[in-house]
Amino acid sequence: MGAWRHFPIFMITLPLLGAVLLPFLGYARERWVPYAALLPLGTSTLLGLLLMGRIPADGFLSYHLGGWEPPFGIEIRLDYVGLFLMLVVCGITFLALVYSRRYIGKEVSGGQRTAYYVLYLLLSGAMLGFVATGDIFNLFVFMEILALSSYALVAITGNRNPVRAAFKYILMGAPSSIMVLLAVGFLYSATGTLNMADLARRIAESGYTEVLIVSYILLVVGFGVKAALFPLHMWLPDAHSIAPSPISALLSGLLVEVCAFALVRITFSVFTLRSSDLVMGTADAVGVAAVAAVLYGGIMAILQKDLKMMIAYSTVSHVGYIFLGITAFTAEGLTGAMYHMLDHGLAKACLFLCAGNFIYLKGYRRIEDLKGAWSQMPWTCFAFALASLSVIGIPPTAGFISKWYLILGNVKGGKWLYAVVLLAGSILAAVYCLRVIYYMFFQAGKEGAWEESWRDAPPAMLAPVWTLSLATLFFGIFSSLLIPSLLKAAAYLL
Amino acid sequence: MKKVVALLFIVALAVLLLYVVANMPPMGDPENPTATHVISRYLERAEEETHTENVVTGVILNYRGYDTMGEVTVIFCALAGVLAVLGRERRGVIHAFVDRSEVPSSVIVKTMVRFVVPFIILFSVYTILHGETSPGGGFQGGAIIGGSMIIFTTIFGLYESSRRIPLKVRASLEGAAVMGFFLVGALGLLGGGNFLTYAWPRVARSLQPSLVVWLTVLVEVGVGLGGAMVLISILFAMIREEEEIAPAP
């Protein structure tokens, strides 16, 4: 037991502490704020990488806050899957933050810039704490931080449309938070504990079945809203398309997945499968919703005229993928879902940042405007194309690997229909992605839309975009780095 | 149509919640799961373990201090959100308070507020510092300070109240709650324990009670000051400056 035991708590608290300290720098030297904000996130990433070898695939690191053993104190319970997701969060938030400096410098007016970075760090730290925690009330607390900061970040430009989108988001988000809080209260009343592992034990022997059933339903609906599962997704397209692009990348690429992961936790670690038919019954309903999400999101994405709107609807569709992986209840399906969180996060973040490049340089939001974009912004266009391949699921990108395991998991679980839906979703993805690529590369632009001079986005914006798109390729080719451990960890979770 | 769907949804939710309440463990039954599991340790041993006579304070600051750290971060986050959308109040352009209410506040009200506010603040200091022995604590005390400033601002206006608590003071204390928690947490690590350990294993046993009490008070003061400043800053940011600018003479 060395110092590395303490790494997870530092990964969580450093961004939060950074958020509190940034305003001081903001008053003294505002120009340095974007660089200083990188520091806590970079440290968190580093600590996460150092932890990577320490946590076995079939075990977990338990850290007792304040030295109180659970269930009396709060426990951080970090298993392999959790650490994996924490690293995804760290990596993508870091890259989007690098991207933010130029983009936010243009989009957000002077006084609000520091607030942007403060909220950004709060959101990142909250996502990390949310993934790592082993206590159900603590899960709620971090959900509150990440919800609050994301509402504010959507509205940060203070214009009419962003504020309206953020308000819509709050109208959906606040009731969902209340549902989760109620469910936590009900669970406490039926079991007398808040620690997840202890809850699992006590739920199995609790006599208050009705209370447990309703709290599970409330949790699924509550987190379902935050994860934008199909009938509860109404807030997502507006919020994700209107927010500043780095924030769209975060919300679409990470936030929905982190919330989906909370449901994985609730389903597999709290309401263990053995405990009742309840989980199975709910899972059937969630499965149907996920199928609807895949098809609806895909079709709506095809119909969109606005590029960011299209990417947002694509997220609705991909949330369906993740849930189909979870409801398969096989190690392969869960591995697929986890790997999909990685590659969807990378690819979606990349797509949103590319869309941000077009907005930053040209102010172009509509897909039609991108005709002939290749001639002037080749780097952005190539990165967009590469990330699109991952969204569609074409080998050798990471999207192919995750879809392969998702389909494999569903077939192994005897859910042939779902496997077919997954394939259909890929075809829909191909339609909406290839349309944009076709416009970019094979159509002539309108007269005067692109000047002759060759001017792509600045390197500070291209570097994160290319890192993300190359990462989708890397994790596609070297999937063997992670997949065996993930399979083992998934089997352990089940 | 929309209204019907909304109504159906609300009715369904209400039925669901009433169904739970009907099936919940009976209130106040000593055999309840809530009364028999973790709570018994809190009630029996909180005083010797957390050195706070008020068990509630012991639970929220010590046993479950990490949650409270999250909660104060939520409060800080709310402020950051408000400032991100509305921006800080701009005091430079304010000349004088114009009372535009239909019935302007009389001399009696003004005198009373001037007289009462210091006592309210004094009471909040008592609430904060006595948090570990009696009901109260940082959150309550901070809210009381915030409330006193709300009273003061409604009567005397933004200019007068922001002169008494200048931006510099507020800005440097807004994060006090989170920083207090982080400080105590990090000190716990240096003391040889885990994050947020109050009773440092490296310190002699006889010194631990007073150490824990001091750290608890430190956190309470941080939460109180931070909470108060956040409330006041949110209030100031929400007052629209137009109402405050004096008409041209």
XYZ file of C-alpha atoms in Angstrom:
743
model
C 0.000 0.000 0.000
C 1.802 3.052 -1.206
C 0.956 6.596 -2.053
C -0.937 5.486 -5.145
C -3.880 4.594 -2.918
C -4.557 8.305 -2.674
C -4.435 8.977 -6.416
C -8.186 8.686 -7.118
C -9.123 11.339 -4.562
C -6.560 13.688 -6.051
C -7.851 13.014 -9.551
C -11.266 14.174 -8.328
C -10.399 17.045 -6.007
C -7.642 18.726 -8.017
C -9.985 19.993 -10.763
C -12.452 21.140 -8.091
C -9.724 22.955 -6.169
C -8.450 24.428 -9.417
C -11.952 25.753 -10.098
C -11.968 27.566 -6.763
C -8.495 29.034 -7.232
C -8.886 30.131 -10.870
C -10.894 33.305 -10.113
C -7.896 34.696 -8.202
C -5.737 34.265 -11.284
C -8.599 35.672 -13.318
C -8.415 38.974 -11.447
C -4.647 39.213 -11.662
C -3.762 37.803 -15.076
C -6.739 36.777 -17.153
C -4.581 35.750 -20.090
C -3.060 32.907 -18.104
C -6.315 31.325 -17.040
C -6.681 28.958 -20.038
C -3.156 27.623 -19.456
C -3.533 27.334 -15.688
C -6.776 25.385 -16.111
C -4.818 22.702 -17.964
C -2.700 22.013 -14.908
C -5.188 20.156 -12.670
C -6.645 18.176 -15.559
C -3.191 17.244 -16.809
C -2.202 16.080 -13.342
C -5.387 14.035 -13.059
C -4.680 12.372 -16.392
C -1.161 11.550 -15.288
C -2.297 10.090 -11.974
C -4.898 8.015 -13.806
C -2.290 6.608 -16.162
C -0.057 5.747 -13.202
C -2.972 3.920 -11.588
C -3.749 1.950 -14.730
C -1.451 -0.956 -13.964
C -2.348 -1.064 -10.286
C -5.988 -2.028 -10.438
C -6.622 -5.615 -11.482
C -9.395 -6.336 -13.961
C -11.245 -8.464 -11.437
C -10.776 -6.352 -8.355
C -11.213 -2.842 -7.085
C -9.509 -0.159 -5.072
C -11.467 0.859 -2.022
C -10.569 4.182 -0.437
C -12.220 5.182 2.821
C -12.670 8.928 3.081
C -11.836 10.295 6.482
C -10.696 6.830 7.480
C -14.247 5.708 8.310
C -14.897 2.224 7.102
C -18.028 1.840 4.944
C -20.991 1.842 5.437
C -20.345 4.516 8.089
C -18.165 6.705 5.950
C -18.032 7.319 2.229
C -16.089 4.960 0.043
C -14.440 5.520 -3.298
C -14.700 2.217 -5.066
C -12.682 2.223 -8.229
C -12.742 -0.887 -10.357
C -11.099 -1.385 -13.730
C -14.141 -0.227 -15.676
C -14.416 2.890 -13.529
C -10.763 3.775 -13.957
C -11.071 3.194 -17.689
C -13.949 5.676 -17.876
C -12.143 8.149 -15.616
C -9.217 8.127 -18.026
C -11.536 8.694 -20.968
C -13.018 11.657 -19.105
C -9.583 13.064 -18.237
C -8.233 12.702 -21.760
C -11.185 14.232 -23.582
C -11.696 17.086 -21.105
C -7.986 17.899 -21.398
C -8.067 18.010 -25.188
C -11.281 20.031 -25.345
C -9.755 22.462 -22.862
C -6.719 22.930 -25.108
C -9.158 23.652 -27.915
C -11.167 26.065 -25.757
C -8.567 28.837 -25.537
C -8.978 30.110 -29.096
C -12.639 29.231 -29.493
C -13.838 30.694 -26.205
C -11.598 33.701 -26.694
C -13.774 34.534 -29.678
C -17.228 33.324 -28.624
C -17.406 34.382 -24.981
C -16.961 37.990 -23.922
C -14.145 39.056 -21.611
C -15.697 39.036 -18.162
C -17.253 35.624 -18.580
C -14.148 33.764 -19.727
C -12.861 32.978 -16.259
C -16.325 31.758 -15.305
C -16.197 29.451 -18.306
C -12.976 27.812 -17.138
C -14.220 27.587 -13.548
C -17.384 25.813 -14.670
C -15.382 23.642 -17.043
C -13.138 22.401 -14.240
C -16.140 21.853 -11.964
C -17.811 19.782 -14.681
C -14.671 17.694 -15.234
C -14.053 17.097 -11.539
C -17.689 16.212 -10.984
C -17.640 13.643 -13.777
C -14.549 12.040 -12.279
C -16.063 11.904 -8.796
C -19.324 10.631 -10.221
C -17.640 7.672 -11.886
C -15.414 6.753 -8.955
C -17.780 6.911 -6.019
C -19.062 3.877 -4.170
C -21.763 5.690 -2.271
C -25.184 6.323 -3.726
C -25.783 9.688 -2.065
C -22.353 10.837 -3.122
C -23.357 9.852 -6.654
C -26.269 12.260 -6.340
C -24.063 15.064 -5.022
C -21.683 14.820 -7.952
C -24.610 14.556 -10.338
C -25.809 17.888 -8.993
C -22.444 19.539 -9.635
C -22.198 18.213 -13.148
C -25.796 19.086 -13.939
C -25.542 22.627 -12.581
C -22.268 23.374 -14.319
C -23.509 21.978 -17.616
C -26.683 24.113 -17.514
C -24.559 27.203 -17.012
C -22.059 26.207 -19.693
C -24.803 25.781 -22.285
C -26.046 29.296 -21.537
C -22.642 30.914 -21.165
C -22.780 33.226 -24.158
C -25.882 34.761 -22.589
C -27.678 35.143 -25.928
C -31.313 34.367 -26.415
C -31.104 30.918 -27.970
C -28.482 29.422 -25.643
C -30.387 30.619 -22.604
C -33.570 29.112 -23.966
C -31.834 25.787 -24.678
C -30.321 25.802 -21.206
C -33.716 26.499 -19.694
C -35.194 23.556 -21.563
C -32.315 21.467 -20.270
C -33.019 22.592 -16.697
C -36.723 21.831 -17.070
C -35.826 18.247 -17.919
C -32.788 17.979 -15.696
C -34.116 19.313 -12.415
C -37.028 16.844 -12.123
C -34.669 14.027 -13.015
C -32.343 15.098 -10.187
C -35.303 15.122 -7.820
C -36.265 11.624 -8.951
C -32.788 10.355 -8.199
C -32.831 12.066 -4.799
C -36.215 10.556 -3.978
C -35.002 7.140 -5.034
C -31.938 7.467 -2.807
C -34.200 8.456 0.079
C -36.510 5.512 -0.538
C -33.581 3.139 -0.706
C -32.277 4.511 2.575
C -35.660 4.079 4.220
C -35.843 0.458 3.076
C -32.270 -0.526 3.890
C -30.792 2.019 6.279
C -27.574 2.405 4.319
C -26.137 4.433 1.448
C -23.004 2.492 0.571
C -23.488 0.677 -2.734
C -21.908 -2.634 -1.753
C -23.779 -2.641 1.548
C -26.987 -1.703 -0.281
C -26.590 -4.708 -2.577
C -26.369 -7.011 0.436
C -29.272 -5.440 2.264
C -31.503 -5.166 -0.791
C -31.218 -8.905 -1.234
C -32.680 -9.485 2.229
C -34.977 -6.476 2.468
C -38.702 -7.076 2.835
C -39.820 -3.793 1.318
C -40.057 -4.959 -2.291
C -42.498 -2.242 -3.413
C -40.199 0.529 -2.232
C -37.265 -1.074 -4.008
C -39.153 -1.502 -7.275
C -40.220 2.134 -7.398
C -36.795 3.408 -6.456
C -35.215 1.391 -9.248
C -37.712 2.773 -11.735
C -37.086 6.313 -10.476
C -33.338 5.814 -10.795
C -33.657 4.486 -14.339
C -35.880 7.383 -15.373
C -33.770 9.940 -13.511
C -30.481 8.864 -14.995
C -32.268 8.119 -18.267
C -33.080 11.818 -18.627
C -29.484 12.790 -17.925
C -28.233 10.136 -20.333
C -30.847 11.201 -22.932
C -32.376 7.783 -23.456
C -34.935 7.927 -26.223
C -38.252 9.274 -24.993
C -36.405 11.449 -22.469
C -33.937 12.982 -24.931
C -35.897 16.129 -25.886
C -33.432 18.512 -24.246
C -30.373 17.038 -25.926
C -30.456 18.241 -29.563
C -31.015 21.896 -28.573
C -28.577 21.980 -25.683
C -25.830 20.078 -27.479
C -26.065 21.980 -30.735
C -26.325 25.483 -29.254
C -23.632 25.181 -26.568
C -20.103 26.381 -27.452
C -18.408 23.598 -29.426
C -15.943 22.371 -26.753
C -18.896 22.113 -24.379
C -20.933 20.242 -26.983
C -18.005 17.867 -27.225
C -18.013 17.344 -23.475
C -21.773 16.996 -23.102
C -22.149 14.674 -26.058
C -18.927 12.776 -25.739
C -18.793 12.323 -21.981
C -21.747 13.498 -19.941
C -24.387 11.212 -21.413
C -22.009 8.285 -21.154
C -21.063 8.964 -17.586
C -24.757 9.012 -16.721
C -25.288 5.768 -18.608
C -22.414 4.346 -16.590
C -24.203 5.361 -13.385
C -27.042 3.113 -14.511
C -24.536 0.305 -15.101
C -23.384 0.784 -11.524
C -26.934 0.872 -10.163
C -27.958 -2.172 -12.155
C -24.966 -4.406 -11.615
C -23.527 -3.296 -8.277
C -26.595 -2.202 -6.313
C -29.578 -4.102 -7.676
C -27.567 -7.184 -8.440
C -29.093 -9.293 -11.152
C -29.722 -12.171 -8.841
C -31.853 -10.091 -6.526
C -35.071 -10.030 -8.531
C -36.905 -10.169 -11.815
C -37.296 -6.441 -11.403
C -34.054 -5.597 -13.156
C -34.903 -7.923 -16.011
C -38.359 -6.450 -16.463
C -37.034 -2.907 -16.500
C -34.244 -3.971 -18.815
C -36.790 -5.133 -21.391
C -38.423 -1.707 -21.353
C -35.031 0.008 -21.552
C -34.081 -2.285 -24.444
C -37.160 -1.262 -26.416
C -36.435 2.403 -25.690
C -32.849 1.891 -26.835
C -33.974 0.324 -30.107
C -36.260 3.279 -30.682
C -33.369 5.609 -29.816
C -31.023 4.024 -32.362
C -33.546 4.264 -35.184
C -35.126 7.598 -34.260
C -31.803 9.310 -33.619
C -30.391 8.031 -36.899
C -33.401 9.097 -38.972
C -33.604 12.515 -37.329
C -29.878 13.015 -37.921
C -30.406 12.387 -41.633
C -33.141 15.015 -41.726
C -31.110 17.799 -40.099
C -29.814 20.803 -42.006
C -27.603 22.101 -39.187
C -24.295 20.281 -38.748
C -24.193 20.387 -34.937
C -27.854 19.422 -34.763
C -27.054 16.370 -36.890
C -24.191 15.366 -34.609
C -26.446 15.851 -31.580
C -29.110 13.541 -33.003
C -26.378 11.066 -33.775
C -25.642 11.104 -30.040
C -29.265 10.193 -29.306
C -28.771 7.223 -31.565
C -25.477 6.215 -29.964
C -26.884 6.395 -26.450
C -29.217 3.694 -27.703
C -26.172 1.614 -28.682
C -24.710 1.897 -25.202
C -27.964 0.860 -23.570
C -28.373 -2.065 -25.956
C -24.948 -3.232 -24.843
C -25.928 -2.951 -21.198
C -29.270 -4.726 -21.542
C -27.671 -7.679 -23.312
C -26.445 -8.846 -19.860
C -23.421 -10.587 -21.345
C -19.756 -9.817 -20.775
C -19.320 -9.101 -24.497
C -22.253 -6.707 -24.548
C -21.014 -4.801 -21.530
C -17.505 -4.679 -22.986
C -18.993 -3.317 -26.179
C -20.900 -0.689 -24.214
C -17.777 0.361 -22.320
C -15.647 0.452 -25.442
C -18.385 2.376 -27.173
C -18.177 4.974 -24.412
C -14.499 5.369 -25.310
C -14.787 5.543 -29.075
C -18.052 7.451 -29.127
C -16.509 9.948 -26.733
C -13.457 10.390 -28.933
C -15.324 10.495 -32.231
C -18.161 12.747 -31.050
C -15.786 15.155 -29.385
C -13.784 15.258 -32.612
C -16.866 15.878 -34.761
C -18.098 18.686 -32.523
C -14.681 20.305 -32.437
C -14.483 20.085 -36.246
C -17.899 21.722 -36.451
C -16.478 24.293 -34.058
C -13.630 24.961 -36.492
C -16.106 25.806 -39.244
C -18.011 28.116 -36.900
C -14.812 29.707 -35.640
C -13.368 30.480 -39.065
C -16.421 31.005 -41.210
C -19.481 31.083 -38.996
C -20.905 28.218 -41.090
C -23.391 26.024 -39.264
C -25.455 24.514 -42.057
C -24.355 21.340 -43.786
C -24.967 22.905 -47.205
C -22.401 25.590 -46.468
C -19.712 22.950 -46.212
C -19.724 22.197 -49.946
C -16.156 22.330 -51.116
C -14.797 22.926 -47.634
C -11.965 20.566 -48.445
C -10.264 23.090 -50.673
C -9.635 25.482 -47.824
C -9.750 23.477 -44.607
C -8.261 20.104 -45.536
C -6.991 19.267 -42.044
C -10.349 19.808 -40.406
C -12.130 17.928 -43.160
C -9.830 14.911 -42.976
C -10.175 14.716 -39.196
C -13.943 14.941 -39.598
C -13.895 12.119 -42.122
C -11.778 9.892 -39.904
C -14.019 10.434 -36.889
C -17.070 9.819 -39.083
C -15.669 6.435 -40.049
C -15.541 5.567 -36.370
C -19.115 6.742 -35.857
C -20.238 4.538 -38.741
C -18.114 1.658 -37.482
C -15.806 0.969 -40.396
C -12.627 -1.004 -39.607
C -9.914 -0.279 -38.553
C -11.448 2.432 -36.367
C -12.449 1.883 -32.759
C -16.108 2.212 -33.688
C -15.886 -1.096 -35.497
C -14.499 -2.888 -32.445
C -17.201 -1.629 -30.116
C -20.008 -2.375 -32.557
C -18.581 -5.831 -33.103
C -18.721 -6.573 -29.385
C -22.160 -4.988 -29.031
C -23.533 -7.235 -31.759
C -21.659 -10.257 -30.434
C -23.026 -9.632 -26.946
C -26.587 -9.363 -28.159
C -26.297 -12.475 -30.298
C -24.841 -14.397 -27.363
C -27.663 -13.151 -25.186
C -30.114 -14.515 -27.742
C -31.312 -11.076 -28.813
C -31.048 -11.395 -32.574
C -33.461 -8.590 -33.265
C -31.333 -6.124 -31.337
C -28.261 -7.183 -33.304
C -30.138 -6.402 -36.521
C -31.134 -2.992 -35.120
C -27.490 -2.287 -34.322
C -26.574 -3.012 -37.934
C -29.426 -0.843 -39.169
C -28.154 1.961 -36.953
C -24.781 1.720 -38.631
C -26.397 2.060 -42.046
C -28.246 5.171 -40.864
C -24.958 6.528 -39.498
C -23.343 5.881 -42.857
C -26.073 7.871 -44.587
C -25.795 10.961 -42.406
C -22.015 10.951 -42.133
C -21.269 10.229 -45.777
C -23.620 12.998 -46.894
C -21.474 15.534 -45.054
C -18.266 13.983 -46.341
C -19.661 14.003 -49.881
C -20.475 17.699 -49.589
C -17.059 18.461 -48.148
C -14.937 16.623 -50.657
C -16.869 16.097 -53.875
C -19.024 19.159 -54.319
C -17.982 22.561 -55.528
C -18.542 25.343 -53.060
C -20.729 28.344 -53.747
C -19.105 31.331 -55.364
C -17.175 33.248 -52.715
C -17.901 30.777 -49.938
C -14.251 29.830 -49.642
C -11.539 32.272 -50.546
C -8.615 31.231 -52.614
C -6.173 31.719 -49.765
C -5.394 28.502 -47.948
C -6.250 29.054 -44.308
C -7.210 26.264 -41.933
C -7.884 26.558 -38.205
C -4.899 27.535 -35.988
C -2.676 24.703 -34.721
C -3.962 25.106 -31.152
C -7.351 24.015 -32.449
C -6.196 21.441 -34.977
C -3.950 19.578 -32.539
C -6.770 18.414 -30.215
C -8.954 17.560 -33.206
C -6.262 15.422 -34.766
C -5.297 13.803 -31.475
C -8.921 12.734 -31.031
C -9.331 11.426 -34.564
C -6.015 9.563 -34.500
C -7.014 8.122 -31.122
C -10.096 6.530 -32.699
C -7.742 4.907 -35.188
C -5.259 3.900 -32.490
C -7.859 2.258 -30.278
C -9.241 0.504 -33.331
C -5.922 -1.021 -34.329
C -4.582 -1.684 -30.828
C -7.872 -2.737 -29.273
C -6.081 -5.731 -27.749
C -4.558 -3.318 -25.214
C -7.868 -2.922 -23.458
C -10.384 -5.480 -24.660
C -9.129 -8.559 -22.714
C -9.075 -6.652 -19.414
C -12.455 -5.104 -20.153
C -13.941 -8.529 -20.891
C -12.597 -9.805 -17.605
C -13.828 -6.731 -15.739
C -17.249 -7.038 -17.359
C -17.501 -10.680 -16.386
C -16.550 -9.646 -12.846
C -19.280 -6.979 -12.789
C -21.907 -9.446 -13.955
C -53.029 17.570 -25.957
C -49.765 18.590 -24.334
C -51.609 19.505 -21.166
C -53.373 16.151 -21.052
C -50.094 14.273 -21.425
C -48.480 16.394 -18.740
C -51.416 15.837 -16.418
C -51.329 12.086 -17.024
C -47.614 12.049 -16.287
C -48.071 13.963 -13.049
C -50.931 11.718 -11.929
C -48.893 8.613 -12.721
C -45.938 9.975 -10.765
C -48.165 10.892 -7.847
C -49.707 7.419 -7.769
C -46.252 5.878 -7.887
C -44.986 8.020 -5.021
C -48.101 7.471 -2.894
C -47.705 3.753 -3.500
C -44.192 3.914 -2.092
C -45.212 5.989 0.885
C -47.971 3.512 1.693
C -45.460 0.683 1.671
C -42.584 2.390 3.432
C -41.443 1.188 6.828
C -43.726 2.738 9.472
C -42.507 6.101 10.700
C -40.789 6.048 14.067
C -40.770 2.284 14.448
C -37.613 1.285 16.367
C -37.353 -1.829 14.167
C -36.961 0.235 10.977
C -33.915 -0.411 8.812
C -33.087 3.270 9.207
C -33.143 2.952 12.973
C -31.100 -0.196 13.280
C -28.212 -0.083 10.816
C -25.657 2.727 10.484
C -27.549 5.137 12.687
C -26.874 3.204 15.863
C -23.147 3.723 15.546
C -23.593 7.414 14.833
C -25.779 7.855 17.889
C -23.682 5.785 20.248
C -20.185 6.679 19.268
C -20.268 9.988 17.411
C -19.289 11.952 20.464
C -16.164 9.985 21.235
C -15.204 9.512 17.589
C -15.878 12.961 16.156
C -15.634 14.959 19.398
C -18.758 16.897 18.535
C -21.711 16.865 20.883
C -24.050 17.607 18.009
C -24.333 14.284 16.202
C -25.703 15.907 13.049
C -22.576 18.029 12.729
C -20.473 14.966 13.387
C -22.162 13.104 10.560
C -22.169 15.848 7.947
C -18.698 17.194 8.599
C -16.833 14.121 9.679
C -18.377 10.745 8.818
C -19.798 12.057 5.553
C -17.563 15.080 5.102
C -16.893 14.214 1.467
C -20.586 14.651 0.641
C -20.585 18.019 2.348
C -17.520 18.979 0.366
C -19.538 18.127 -2.734
C -22.472 20.177 -1.482
C -20.405 23.292 -0.878
C -18.994 22.792 -4.367
C -22.592 22.765 -5.633
C -23.146 26.125 -3.939
C -19.960 27.521 -5.438
C -21.017 26.121 -8.800
C -24.374 27.887 -8.534
C -22.558 31.168 -8.062
C -20.224 30.484 -10.972
C -23.264 29.721 -13.119
C -25.043 32.929 -12.137
C -21.929 34.996 -12.787
C -21.339 33.231 -16.098
C -24.781 34.172 -17.378
C -25.468 37.501 -15.670
C -21.988 38.797 -14.918
C -20.858 40.613 -11.803
C -22.749 43.668 -10.684
C -21.183 46.851 -12.016
C -20.927 49.148 -9.074
C -18.971 51.876 -10.773
C -21.959 53.366 -12.541
C -24.238 53.403 -9.542
C -24.672 56.806 -7.965
C -27.461 56.526 -5.495
C -30.353 54.300 -4.611
C -33.708 55.353 -5.960
C -36.562 53.851 -4.040
C -39.161 53.200 -6.730
C -41.549 51.171 -4.583
C -45.042 52.592 -4.238
C -44.654 53.079 -0.539
C -41.066 54.243 0.112
C -39.494 52.732 3.197
C -39.956 55.046 6.121
C -37.454 56.293 8.640
C -38.744 53.746 11.129
C -37.936 50.840 8.806
C -34.513 52.248 7.982
C -33.624 52.782 11.588
C -34.844 49.354 12.587
C -32.818 47.641 9.862
C -29.720 49.633 10.750
C -30.213 48.605 14.353
C -31.077 44.942 13.840
C -28.609 43.840 11.132
C -25.491 43.899 13.361
C -27.266 41.717 15.888
C -28.337 39.274 13.201
C -24.724 38.989 12.078
C -23.604 38.501 15.654
C -26.140 35.715 16.022
C -24.845 34.062 12.863
C -21.321 34.055 14.278
C -22.706 32.302 17.329
C -24.542 29.810 15.118
C -21.401 29.031 13.155
C -19.071 28.653 16.107
C -21.531 26.638 18.182
C -22.290 24.252 15.352
C -20.486 21.365 16.973
C -22.263 21.592 20.313
C -25.749 22.805 19.476
C -28.061 22.885 16.468
C -26.585 25.135 13.813
C -23.365 25.259 11.910
C -21.763 26.761 8.860
C -24.655 26.380 6.439
C -27.187 27.909 8.809
C -24.900 30.706 9.926
C -23.958 31.540 6.352
C -27.612 31.640 5.355
C -28.337 34.001 8.266
C -25.598 36.401 7.139
C -26.953 36.199 3.612
C -30.460 36.892 4.899
C -29.316 39.917 6.867
C -27.711 41.357 3.762
C -30.876 40.703 1.765
C -32.842 42.757 4.312
C -30.231 45.499 4.219
C -30.126 45.594 0.414
C -33.898 45.768 -0.007
C -34.023 48.839 2.227
C -30.796 50.653 1.424
C -30.038 49.481 -2.107
C -27.102 47.862 -3.832
C -24.756 50.835 -3.534
C -24.885 51.043 0.249
C -24.629 47.299 0.831
C -21.885 46.622 -1.702
C -19.906 49.407 -0.053
C -20.056 47.487 3.202
C -18.991 44.170 1.700
C -16.714 45.173 -1.176
C -16.183 42.994 -4.221
C -12.605 42.251 -3.194
C -13.699 40.712 0.101
C -16.474 38.687 -1.478
C -14.398 37.458 -4.385
C -11.652 36.183 -2.148
C -14.006 34.437 0.267
C -16.463 32.846 -2.159
C -14.432 29.659 -2.417
C -13.663 29.546 1.296
C -15.917 26.559 1.930
C -14.342 24.341 -0.722
C -10.865 25.506 0.182
C -11.485 24.837 3.870
C -12.509 21.296 3.101
C -9.577 20.744 0.793
C -7.194 22.147 3.391
C -8.524 19.840 6.113
C -8.492 16.944 3.654
C -4.909 17.508 2.599
C -3.798 18.043 6.202
C -5.384 14.673 6.995
C -3.076 13.108 4.406
C -0.040 14.835 5.923
C -1.157 13.618 9.329
C -0.886 10.060 8.097
C -4.567 9.327 7.506
C -6.772 9.374 4.435
C -8.222 12.436 2.746
C -10.490 14.252 5.231
C -9.220 12.358 8.265
C -9.701 14.678 11.221
C -7.983 12.614 13.893
C -4.458 12.369 12.521
C -2.835 9.052 13.362
C 0.575 10.747 13.635
C -0.573 12.967 16.486
C -0.521 11.783 20.081
C -3.847 10.389 21.270
C -4.245 12.913 24.040
C -4.057 15.819 21.601
C -6.539 14.385 19.125
C -9.795 15.645 20.682
C -8.756 19.278 20.588
C -7.265 18.820 17.101
C -10.529 17.426 15.772
C -12.520 20.238 17.370
C -10.246 22.891 15.857
C -10.414 21.336 12.411
C -14.200 21.070 12.679
C -14.436 24.734 13.622
C -12.149 25.613 10.717
C -14.441 23.826 8.291
C -17.513 25.411 9.884
C -16.075 28.894 9.549
C -15.094 28.200 5.950
C -18.560 26.913 5.112
C -20.195 29.847 6.902
C -18.128 32.574 5.255
C -18.139 30.938 1.848
C -21.866 30.290 1.912
C -22.632 33.829 3.034
C -20.465 35.413 0.349
C -21.952 33.202 -2.365
C -25.493 34.153 -1.317
C -24.648 37.845 -1.245
C -22.859 37.730 -4.604
C -25.780 35.924 -6.229
C -28.143 38.548 -4.795
C -26.018 41.420 -6.066
C -25.656 39.866 -9.513
C -29.401 39.512 -9.818
C -30.208 43.121 -8.970
C -30.512 44.913 -12.282
C -28.352 47.935 -12.322
C -30.819 50.204 -14.198
C -32.980 50.449 -11.133
C -30.025 51.649 -9.189
C -28.791 54.481 -11.366
C -29.853 57.862 -10.100
C -31.836 60.031 -12.497
C -29.976 62.917 -14.059
C -30.232 66.014 -11.851
